[in-house]
Short mmCIF file of C-alpha atoms in Angstrom, two decimals:
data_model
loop_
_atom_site.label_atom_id
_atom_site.label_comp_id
_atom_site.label_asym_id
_atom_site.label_seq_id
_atom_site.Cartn_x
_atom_site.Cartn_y
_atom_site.Cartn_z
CA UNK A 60 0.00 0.00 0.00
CA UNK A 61 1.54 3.59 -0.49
CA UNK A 62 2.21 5.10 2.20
CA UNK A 63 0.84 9.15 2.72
CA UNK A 64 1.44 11.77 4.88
CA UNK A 65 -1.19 12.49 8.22
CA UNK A 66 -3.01 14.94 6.08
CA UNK A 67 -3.14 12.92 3.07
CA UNK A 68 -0.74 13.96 0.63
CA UNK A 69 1.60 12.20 -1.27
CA UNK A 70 4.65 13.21 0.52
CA UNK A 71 6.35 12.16 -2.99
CA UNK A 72 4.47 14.14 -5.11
CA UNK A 73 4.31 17.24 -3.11
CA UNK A 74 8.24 17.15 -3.16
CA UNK A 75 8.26 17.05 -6.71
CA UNK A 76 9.89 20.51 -8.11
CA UNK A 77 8.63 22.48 -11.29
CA UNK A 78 11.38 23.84 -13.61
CA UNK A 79 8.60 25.50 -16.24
CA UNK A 80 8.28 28.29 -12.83
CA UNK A 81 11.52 28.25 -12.38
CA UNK A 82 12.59 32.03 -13.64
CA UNK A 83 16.03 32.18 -14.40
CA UNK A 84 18.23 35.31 -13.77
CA UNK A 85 18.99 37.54 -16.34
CA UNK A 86 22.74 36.37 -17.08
CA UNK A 87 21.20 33.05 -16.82
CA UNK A 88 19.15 33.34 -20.09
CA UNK A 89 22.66 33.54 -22.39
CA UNK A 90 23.16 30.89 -24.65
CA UNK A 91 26.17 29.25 -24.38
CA UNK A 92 28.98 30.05 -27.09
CA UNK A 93 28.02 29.68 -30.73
CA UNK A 94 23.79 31.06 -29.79
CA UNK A 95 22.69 34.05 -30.46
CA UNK A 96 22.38 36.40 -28.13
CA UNK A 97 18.79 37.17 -26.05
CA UNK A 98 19.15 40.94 -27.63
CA UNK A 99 19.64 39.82 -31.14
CA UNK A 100 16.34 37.79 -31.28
CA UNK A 101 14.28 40.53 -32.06
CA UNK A 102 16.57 40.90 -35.41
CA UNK A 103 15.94 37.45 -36.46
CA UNK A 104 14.57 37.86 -39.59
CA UNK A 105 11.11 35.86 -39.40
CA UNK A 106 10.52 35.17 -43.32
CA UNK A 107 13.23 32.46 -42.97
CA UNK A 108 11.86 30.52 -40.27
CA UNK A 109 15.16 31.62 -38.13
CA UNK A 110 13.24 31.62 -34.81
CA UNK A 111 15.80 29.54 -32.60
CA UNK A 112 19.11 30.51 -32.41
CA UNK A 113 20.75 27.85 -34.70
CA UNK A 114 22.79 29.87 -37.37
CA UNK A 115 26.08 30.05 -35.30
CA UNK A 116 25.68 26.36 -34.12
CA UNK A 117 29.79 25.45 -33.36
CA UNK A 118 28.37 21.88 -34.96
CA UNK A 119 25.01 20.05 -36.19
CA UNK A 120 22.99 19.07 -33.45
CA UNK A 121 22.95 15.38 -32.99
CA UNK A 122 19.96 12.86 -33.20
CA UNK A 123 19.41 9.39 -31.56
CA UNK A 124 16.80 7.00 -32.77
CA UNK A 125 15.67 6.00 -29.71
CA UNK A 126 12.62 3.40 -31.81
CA UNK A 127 13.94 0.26 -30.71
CA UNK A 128 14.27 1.16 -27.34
CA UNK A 129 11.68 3.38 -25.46
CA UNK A 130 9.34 2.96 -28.95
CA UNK A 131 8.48 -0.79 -28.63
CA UNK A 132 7.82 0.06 -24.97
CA UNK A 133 4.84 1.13 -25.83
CA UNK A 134 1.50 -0.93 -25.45
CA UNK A 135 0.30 0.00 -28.91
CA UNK A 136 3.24 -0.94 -30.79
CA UNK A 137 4.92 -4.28 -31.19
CA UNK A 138 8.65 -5.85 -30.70
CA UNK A 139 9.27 -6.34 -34.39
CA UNK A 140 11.03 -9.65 -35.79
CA UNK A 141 15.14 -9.24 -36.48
CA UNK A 142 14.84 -8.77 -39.92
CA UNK A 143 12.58 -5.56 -40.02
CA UNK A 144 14.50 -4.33 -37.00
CA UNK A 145 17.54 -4.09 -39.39
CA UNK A 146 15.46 -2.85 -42.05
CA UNK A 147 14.38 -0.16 -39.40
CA UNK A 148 18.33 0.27 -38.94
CA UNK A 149 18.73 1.11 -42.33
CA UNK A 150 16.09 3.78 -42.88
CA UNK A 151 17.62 5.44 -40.03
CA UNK A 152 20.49 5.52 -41.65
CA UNK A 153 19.34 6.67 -44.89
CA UNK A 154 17.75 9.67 -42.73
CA UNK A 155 21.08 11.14 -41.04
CA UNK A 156 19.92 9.57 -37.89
CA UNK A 157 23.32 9.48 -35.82
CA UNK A 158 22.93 7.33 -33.28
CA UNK A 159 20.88 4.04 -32.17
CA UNK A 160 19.68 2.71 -29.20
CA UNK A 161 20.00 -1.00 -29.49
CA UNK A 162 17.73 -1.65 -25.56
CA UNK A 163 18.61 -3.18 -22.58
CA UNK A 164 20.09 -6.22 -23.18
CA UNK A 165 19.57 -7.28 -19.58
CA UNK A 166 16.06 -7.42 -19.89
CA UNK A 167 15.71 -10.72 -21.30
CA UNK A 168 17.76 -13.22 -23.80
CA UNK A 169 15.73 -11.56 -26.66
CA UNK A 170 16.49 -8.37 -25.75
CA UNK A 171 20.21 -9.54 -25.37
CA UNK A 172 20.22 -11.22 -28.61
CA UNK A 173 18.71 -8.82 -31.08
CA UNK A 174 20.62 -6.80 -29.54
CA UNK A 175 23.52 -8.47 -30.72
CA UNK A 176 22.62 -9.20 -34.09
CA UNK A 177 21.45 -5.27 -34.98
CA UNK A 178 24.98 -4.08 -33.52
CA UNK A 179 26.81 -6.61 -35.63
CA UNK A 180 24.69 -5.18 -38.76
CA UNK A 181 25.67 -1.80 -37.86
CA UNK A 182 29.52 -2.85 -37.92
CA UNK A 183 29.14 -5.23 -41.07
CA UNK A 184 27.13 -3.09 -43.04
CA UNK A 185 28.65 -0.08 -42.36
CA UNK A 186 25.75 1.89 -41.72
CA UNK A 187 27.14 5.64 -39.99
CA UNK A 188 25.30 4.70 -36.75
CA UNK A 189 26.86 5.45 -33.06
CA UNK A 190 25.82 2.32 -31.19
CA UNK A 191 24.23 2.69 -27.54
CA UNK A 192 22.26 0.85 -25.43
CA UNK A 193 20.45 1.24 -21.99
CA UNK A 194 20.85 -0.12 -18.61
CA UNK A 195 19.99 -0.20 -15.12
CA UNK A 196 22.67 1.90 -12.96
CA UNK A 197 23.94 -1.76 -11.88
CA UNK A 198 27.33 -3.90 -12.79
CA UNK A 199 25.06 -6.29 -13.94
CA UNK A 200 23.13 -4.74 -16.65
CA UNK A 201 26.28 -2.75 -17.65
CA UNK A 202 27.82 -6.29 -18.31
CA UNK A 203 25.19 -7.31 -20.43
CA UNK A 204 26.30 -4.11 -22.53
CA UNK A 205 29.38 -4.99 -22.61
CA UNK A 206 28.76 -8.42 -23.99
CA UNK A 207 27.35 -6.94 -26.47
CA UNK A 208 29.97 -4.67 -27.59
CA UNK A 209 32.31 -7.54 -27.62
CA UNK A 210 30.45 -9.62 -30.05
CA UNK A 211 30.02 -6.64 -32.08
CA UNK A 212 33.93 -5.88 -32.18
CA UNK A 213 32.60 -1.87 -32.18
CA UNK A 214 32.21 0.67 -29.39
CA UNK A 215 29.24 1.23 -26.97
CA UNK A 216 27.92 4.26 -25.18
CA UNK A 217 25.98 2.54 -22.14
CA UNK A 218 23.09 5.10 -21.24
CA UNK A 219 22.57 3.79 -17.64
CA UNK A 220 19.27 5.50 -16.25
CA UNK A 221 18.61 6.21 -12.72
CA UNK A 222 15.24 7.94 -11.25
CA UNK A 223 15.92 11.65 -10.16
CA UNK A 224 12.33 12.54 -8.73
CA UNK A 225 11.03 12.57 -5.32
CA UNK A 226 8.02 10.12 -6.05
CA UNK A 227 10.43 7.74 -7.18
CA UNK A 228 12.58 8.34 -4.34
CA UNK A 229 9.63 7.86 -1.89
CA UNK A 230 8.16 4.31 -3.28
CA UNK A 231 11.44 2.95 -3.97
CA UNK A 232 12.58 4.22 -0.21
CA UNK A 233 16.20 5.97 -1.92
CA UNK A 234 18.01 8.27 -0.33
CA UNK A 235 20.20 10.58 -2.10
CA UNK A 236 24.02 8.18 -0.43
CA UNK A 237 22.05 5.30 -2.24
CA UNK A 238 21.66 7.31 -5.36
CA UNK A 239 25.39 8.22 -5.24
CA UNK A 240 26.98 5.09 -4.56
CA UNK A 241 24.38 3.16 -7.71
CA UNK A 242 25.99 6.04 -9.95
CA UNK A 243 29.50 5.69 -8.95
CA UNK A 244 29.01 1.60 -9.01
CA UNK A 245 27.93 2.29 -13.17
CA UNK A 246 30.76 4.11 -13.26
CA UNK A 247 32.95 1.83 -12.09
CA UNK A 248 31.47 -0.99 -13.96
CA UNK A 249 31.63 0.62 -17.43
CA UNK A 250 34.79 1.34 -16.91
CA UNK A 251 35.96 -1.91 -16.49
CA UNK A 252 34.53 -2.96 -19.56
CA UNK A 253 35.85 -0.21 -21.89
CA UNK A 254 32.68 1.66 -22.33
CA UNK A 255 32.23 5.51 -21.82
CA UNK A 256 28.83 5.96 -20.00
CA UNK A 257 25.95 8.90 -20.08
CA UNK A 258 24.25 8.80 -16.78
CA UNK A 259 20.21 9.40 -17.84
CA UNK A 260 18.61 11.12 -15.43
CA UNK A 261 14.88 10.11 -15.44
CA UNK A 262 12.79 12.58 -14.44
CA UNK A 263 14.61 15.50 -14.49
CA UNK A 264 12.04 18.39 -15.11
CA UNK A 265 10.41 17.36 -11.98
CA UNK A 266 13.44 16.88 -9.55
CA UNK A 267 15.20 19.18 -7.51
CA UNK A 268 18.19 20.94 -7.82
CA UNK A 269 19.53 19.52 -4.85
CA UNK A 270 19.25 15.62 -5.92
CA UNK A 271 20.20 16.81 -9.49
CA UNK A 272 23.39 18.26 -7.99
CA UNK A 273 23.75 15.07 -6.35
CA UNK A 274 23.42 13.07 -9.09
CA UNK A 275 25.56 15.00 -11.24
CA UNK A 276 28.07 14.83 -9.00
CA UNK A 277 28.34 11.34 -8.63
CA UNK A 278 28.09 11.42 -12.59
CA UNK A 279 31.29 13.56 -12.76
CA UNK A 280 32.99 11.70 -10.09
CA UNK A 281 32.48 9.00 -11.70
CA UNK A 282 33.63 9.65 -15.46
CA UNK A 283 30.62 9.93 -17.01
CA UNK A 284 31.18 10.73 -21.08
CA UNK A 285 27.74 12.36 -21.08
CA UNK A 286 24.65 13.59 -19.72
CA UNK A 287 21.05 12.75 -20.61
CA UNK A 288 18.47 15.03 -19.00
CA UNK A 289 14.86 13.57 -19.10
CA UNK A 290 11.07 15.06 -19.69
CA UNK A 291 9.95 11.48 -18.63
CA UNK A 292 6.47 12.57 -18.12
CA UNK A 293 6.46 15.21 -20.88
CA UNK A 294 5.33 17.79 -18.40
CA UNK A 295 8.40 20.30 -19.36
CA UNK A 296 7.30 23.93 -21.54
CA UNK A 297 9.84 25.85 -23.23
CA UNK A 298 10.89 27.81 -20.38
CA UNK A 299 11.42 25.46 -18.01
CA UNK A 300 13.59 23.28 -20.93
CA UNK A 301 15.65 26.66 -20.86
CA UNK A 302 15.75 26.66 -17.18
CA UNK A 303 17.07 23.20 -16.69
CA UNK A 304 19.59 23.42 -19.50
CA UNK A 305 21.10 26.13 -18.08
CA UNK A 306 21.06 24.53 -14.32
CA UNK A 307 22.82 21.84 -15.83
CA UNK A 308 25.74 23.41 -17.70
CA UNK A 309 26.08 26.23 -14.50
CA UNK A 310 26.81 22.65 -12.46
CA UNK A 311 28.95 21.18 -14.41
CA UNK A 312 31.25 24.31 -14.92
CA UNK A 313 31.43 23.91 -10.80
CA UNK A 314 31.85 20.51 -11.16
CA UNK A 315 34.63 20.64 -13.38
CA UNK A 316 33.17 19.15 -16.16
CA UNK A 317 31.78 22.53 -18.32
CA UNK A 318 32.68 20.20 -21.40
CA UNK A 319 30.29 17.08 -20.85
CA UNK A 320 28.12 16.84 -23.61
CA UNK A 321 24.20 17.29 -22.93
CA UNK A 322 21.31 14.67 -24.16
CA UNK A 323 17.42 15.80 -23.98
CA UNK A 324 14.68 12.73 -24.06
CA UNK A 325 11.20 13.98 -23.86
CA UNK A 326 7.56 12.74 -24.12
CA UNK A 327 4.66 14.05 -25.36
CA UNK A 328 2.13 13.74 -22.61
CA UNK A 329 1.09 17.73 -23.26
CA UNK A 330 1.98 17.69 -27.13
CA UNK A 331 4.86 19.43 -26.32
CA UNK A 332 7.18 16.81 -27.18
CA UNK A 333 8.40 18.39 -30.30
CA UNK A 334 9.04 21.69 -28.94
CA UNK A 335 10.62 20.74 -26.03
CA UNK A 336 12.98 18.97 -27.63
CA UNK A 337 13.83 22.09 -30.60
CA UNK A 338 14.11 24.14 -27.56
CA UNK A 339 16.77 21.68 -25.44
CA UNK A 340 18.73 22.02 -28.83
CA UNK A 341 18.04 25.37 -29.07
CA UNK A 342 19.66 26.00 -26.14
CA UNK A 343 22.65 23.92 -26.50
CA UNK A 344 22.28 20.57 -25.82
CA UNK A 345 23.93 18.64 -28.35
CA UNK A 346 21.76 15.35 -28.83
CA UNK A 347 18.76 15.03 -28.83
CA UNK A 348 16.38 11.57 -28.65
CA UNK A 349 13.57 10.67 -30.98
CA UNK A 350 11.53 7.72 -31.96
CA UNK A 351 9.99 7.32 -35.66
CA UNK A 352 6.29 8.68 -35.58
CA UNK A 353 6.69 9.52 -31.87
CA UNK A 354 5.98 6.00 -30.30
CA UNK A 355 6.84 5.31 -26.97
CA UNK A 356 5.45 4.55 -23.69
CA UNK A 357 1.90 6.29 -22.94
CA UNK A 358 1.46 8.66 -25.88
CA UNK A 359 5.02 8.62 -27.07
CA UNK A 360 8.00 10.20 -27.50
CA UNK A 361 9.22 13.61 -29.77
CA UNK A 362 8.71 12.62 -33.10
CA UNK A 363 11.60 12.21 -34.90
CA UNK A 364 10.83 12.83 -38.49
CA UNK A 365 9.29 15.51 -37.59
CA UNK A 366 12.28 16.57 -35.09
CA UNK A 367 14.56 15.82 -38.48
CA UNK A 368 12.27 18.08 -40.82
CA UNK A 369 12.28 21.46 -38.48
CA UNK A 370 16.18 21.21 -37.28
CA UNK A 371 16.93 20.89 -41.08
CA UNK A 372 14.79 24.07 -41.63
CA UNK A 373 16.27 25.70 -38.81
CA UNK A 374 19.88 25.28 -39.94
CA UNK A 375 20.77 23.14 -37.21
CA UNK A 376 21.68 20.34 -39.25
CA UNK A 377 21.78 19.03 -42.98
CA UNK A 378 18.21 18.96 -43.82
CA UNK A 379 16.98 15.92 -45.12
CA UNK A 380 14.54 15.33 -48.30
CA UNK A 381 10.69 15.19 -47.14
CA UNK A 382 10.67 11.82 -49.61
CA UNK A 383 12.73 10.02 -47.60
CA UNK A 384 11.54 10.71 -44.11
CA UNK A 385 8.38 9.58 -45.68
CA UNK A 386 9.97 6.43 -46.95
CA UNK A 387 11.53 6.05 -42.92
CA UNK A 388 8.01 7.01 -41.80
CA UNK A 389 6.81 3.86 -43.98
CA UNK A 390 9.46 1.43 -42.84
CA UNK A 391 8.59 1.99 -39.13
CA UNK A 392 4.54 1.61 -39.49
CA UNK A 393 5.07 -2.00 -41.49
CA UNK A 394 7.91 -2.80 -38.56
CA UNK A 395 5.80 -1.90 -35.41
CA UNK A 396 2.00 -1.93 -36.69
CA UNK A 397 1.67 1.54 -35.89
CA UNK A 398 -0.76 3.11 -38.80
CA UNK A 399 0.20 6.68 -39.70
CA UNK A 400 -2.55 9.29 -39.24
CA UNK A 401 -4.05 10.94 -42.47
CA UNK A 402 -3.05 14.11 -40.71
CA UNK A 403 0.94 13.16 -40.24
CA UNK A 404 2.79 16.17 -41.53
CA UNK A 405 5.47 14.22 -43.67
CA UNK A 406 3.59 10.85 -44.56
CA UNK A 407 0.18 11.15 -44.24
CA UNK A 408 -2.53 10.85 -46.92
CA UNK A 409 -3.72 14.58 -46.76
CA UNK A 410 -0.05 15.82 -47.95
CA UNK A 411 -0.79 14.62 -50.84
CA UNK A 412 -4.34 16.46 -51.49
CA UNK A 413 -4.83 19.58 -52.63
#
């Protein structure tokens, strides 16, 4: 049973800590180097679509696929057979996607083996596709990683997860030592095996700064490559994507890490998926995660054609033909059974009616 407080409340939830009111300072509302400005925006000529400060990107902002992961998560869709997974593999590859996430091969010998099989694709085909997969913050699912990446002969970013909200905290009875010692034991563990590591913080929009110090902390301490910053309920707006991006970067400068690379994963619980995640690159973050048509867990994730299409038109990246994000678009509805809408803004039936 879960436990409450003597007045009722969930002493979980009402810890939880909203970064969309969280009003940064003035100096605080900088991009980092290669933005534009805050007092240039209102120059930014609106006839070519240059609303986000993308034009003096240092490099293209980065995209992983994230379909094969959190996208067969969901209840709607299905875990595809091996052989469309790698046809999924190369339509992501015929997109610009830049990275894949391959799953948690600890969650089952299926998991472990397609697993396997896709990353050995990658290498033998020679498709231009980073290979990553996810795991627990334990030695044993980073293991299972590394297995992987052994049979694959090819390098592995393991993107171990951890929950950074108070409600998870509170059911799960963590305290913020345990949380430090499970990062630090990741750490440790990828390490051994060769493997750089991004520690994904789940549930970042809603955490506080104090346990996201914490975690990022242990992150640093521990040699974390990267850092993946979360929307795992898709509750984040605009400004409170701004806010946390900027938290983050102002703690790793004090850290001693003002280098570590940023991730952004987001949902679309609010339809605000989509801009959430062109407003994390926006503001600097350097990859962002996707899955084809926006499946996922609940009502999905950012879409990533779609995600493709608009950083493309903002100059953040190469843009890619409309054509073949349709053909993608096609490749992932026969793979997971997920019918596109009439409406879709890239594949659907009414793009092609006057």
């Amino acid at each position: 049973m879960q436990r409450m407080s003597t007045d009722g409340r969930d002493p979980g939830a009402a810890a939880l800590f909203d970064w969309n009111r969280a009003e940064p300072a003035p100096a605080e509302r900088r991009l980092p180097p290669g933005g534009v400005p805050a007092e240039a925006w209102a120059a930014a000529r609106a006839e070519d679509e240059a609303w986000l400060p993308f034009e003096r990107a240092a490099r293209p902002v980065e995209v992983l696929d994230e379909t094969l992961r959190d996208g067969i998560q969901g209840v709607s869709t299905v875990n595809p057979p091996s052989a469309q997974k790698i046809e999924l593999l190369q339509a992501m590859a015929s997109v610009g996607v830049d990275a894949v996430n391959l799953g948690i091969p600890a969650a089952g010998s299926r998991q472990f083996e397609d697993a396997c099989l896709l990353a050995r694709e990658i290498v033998s085909s020679r498709l231009p596709l980073a290979l990553t997969a996810a795991a627990r913050t334990t030695a044993a699912d980073i293991e299972e990683v590394a297995r992987v990446a052994e049979r694959a002969g090819a390098p592995m970013v393991v993107y171990a997860f951890i929950g950074s909200s108070p409600i998870r905290h509170f059911v799960e009875g963590w305290g913020p030592d345990f949380l430090a010692r499970s990062v630090e034991a990741a750490g440790r563990a990828a390490a051994a095996a060769g493997l750089p590591f991004c520690l994904v913080a789940e549930d970042a929009t809603r955490a506080p700064p104090g346990m996201l110090h914490t975690l990022f902390r242990a992150a640093v301490d521990a040699g974390a490559a990267r850092l993946c910053l979360c929307d795992t309920t898709g509750h984040v707006t605009p400004p409170g994507v701004a806010a946390l991006v900027a938290f983050a970067r102002r703690e790793l400068a004090a850290l001693g890490a003002p280098g570590m690379e940023l991730d952004w994963h987001g949902h679309n619980d609010r339809g605000l998926g989509l801009s959430a995640a062109l407003w994390a690159a926006a503001c600097g973050v350097e990859r962002v995660h996707a899955t084809a048509l926006g499946v996922g867990e609940r009502v999905g994730n950012s879409c990533l054609e779609l995600l493709l299409d608009n950083l493309g038109r903002l100059g953040a990246r190469a843009p890619v033909p409309r054509e073949r994000l349709a053909a993608y678009c096609a490749v992932a509805s026969r793979a997971l059974a997920w019918p596109i809408p009439p409406d879709h803004p890239i594949a659907g039936a009414l793009t092609r009616r006057g």
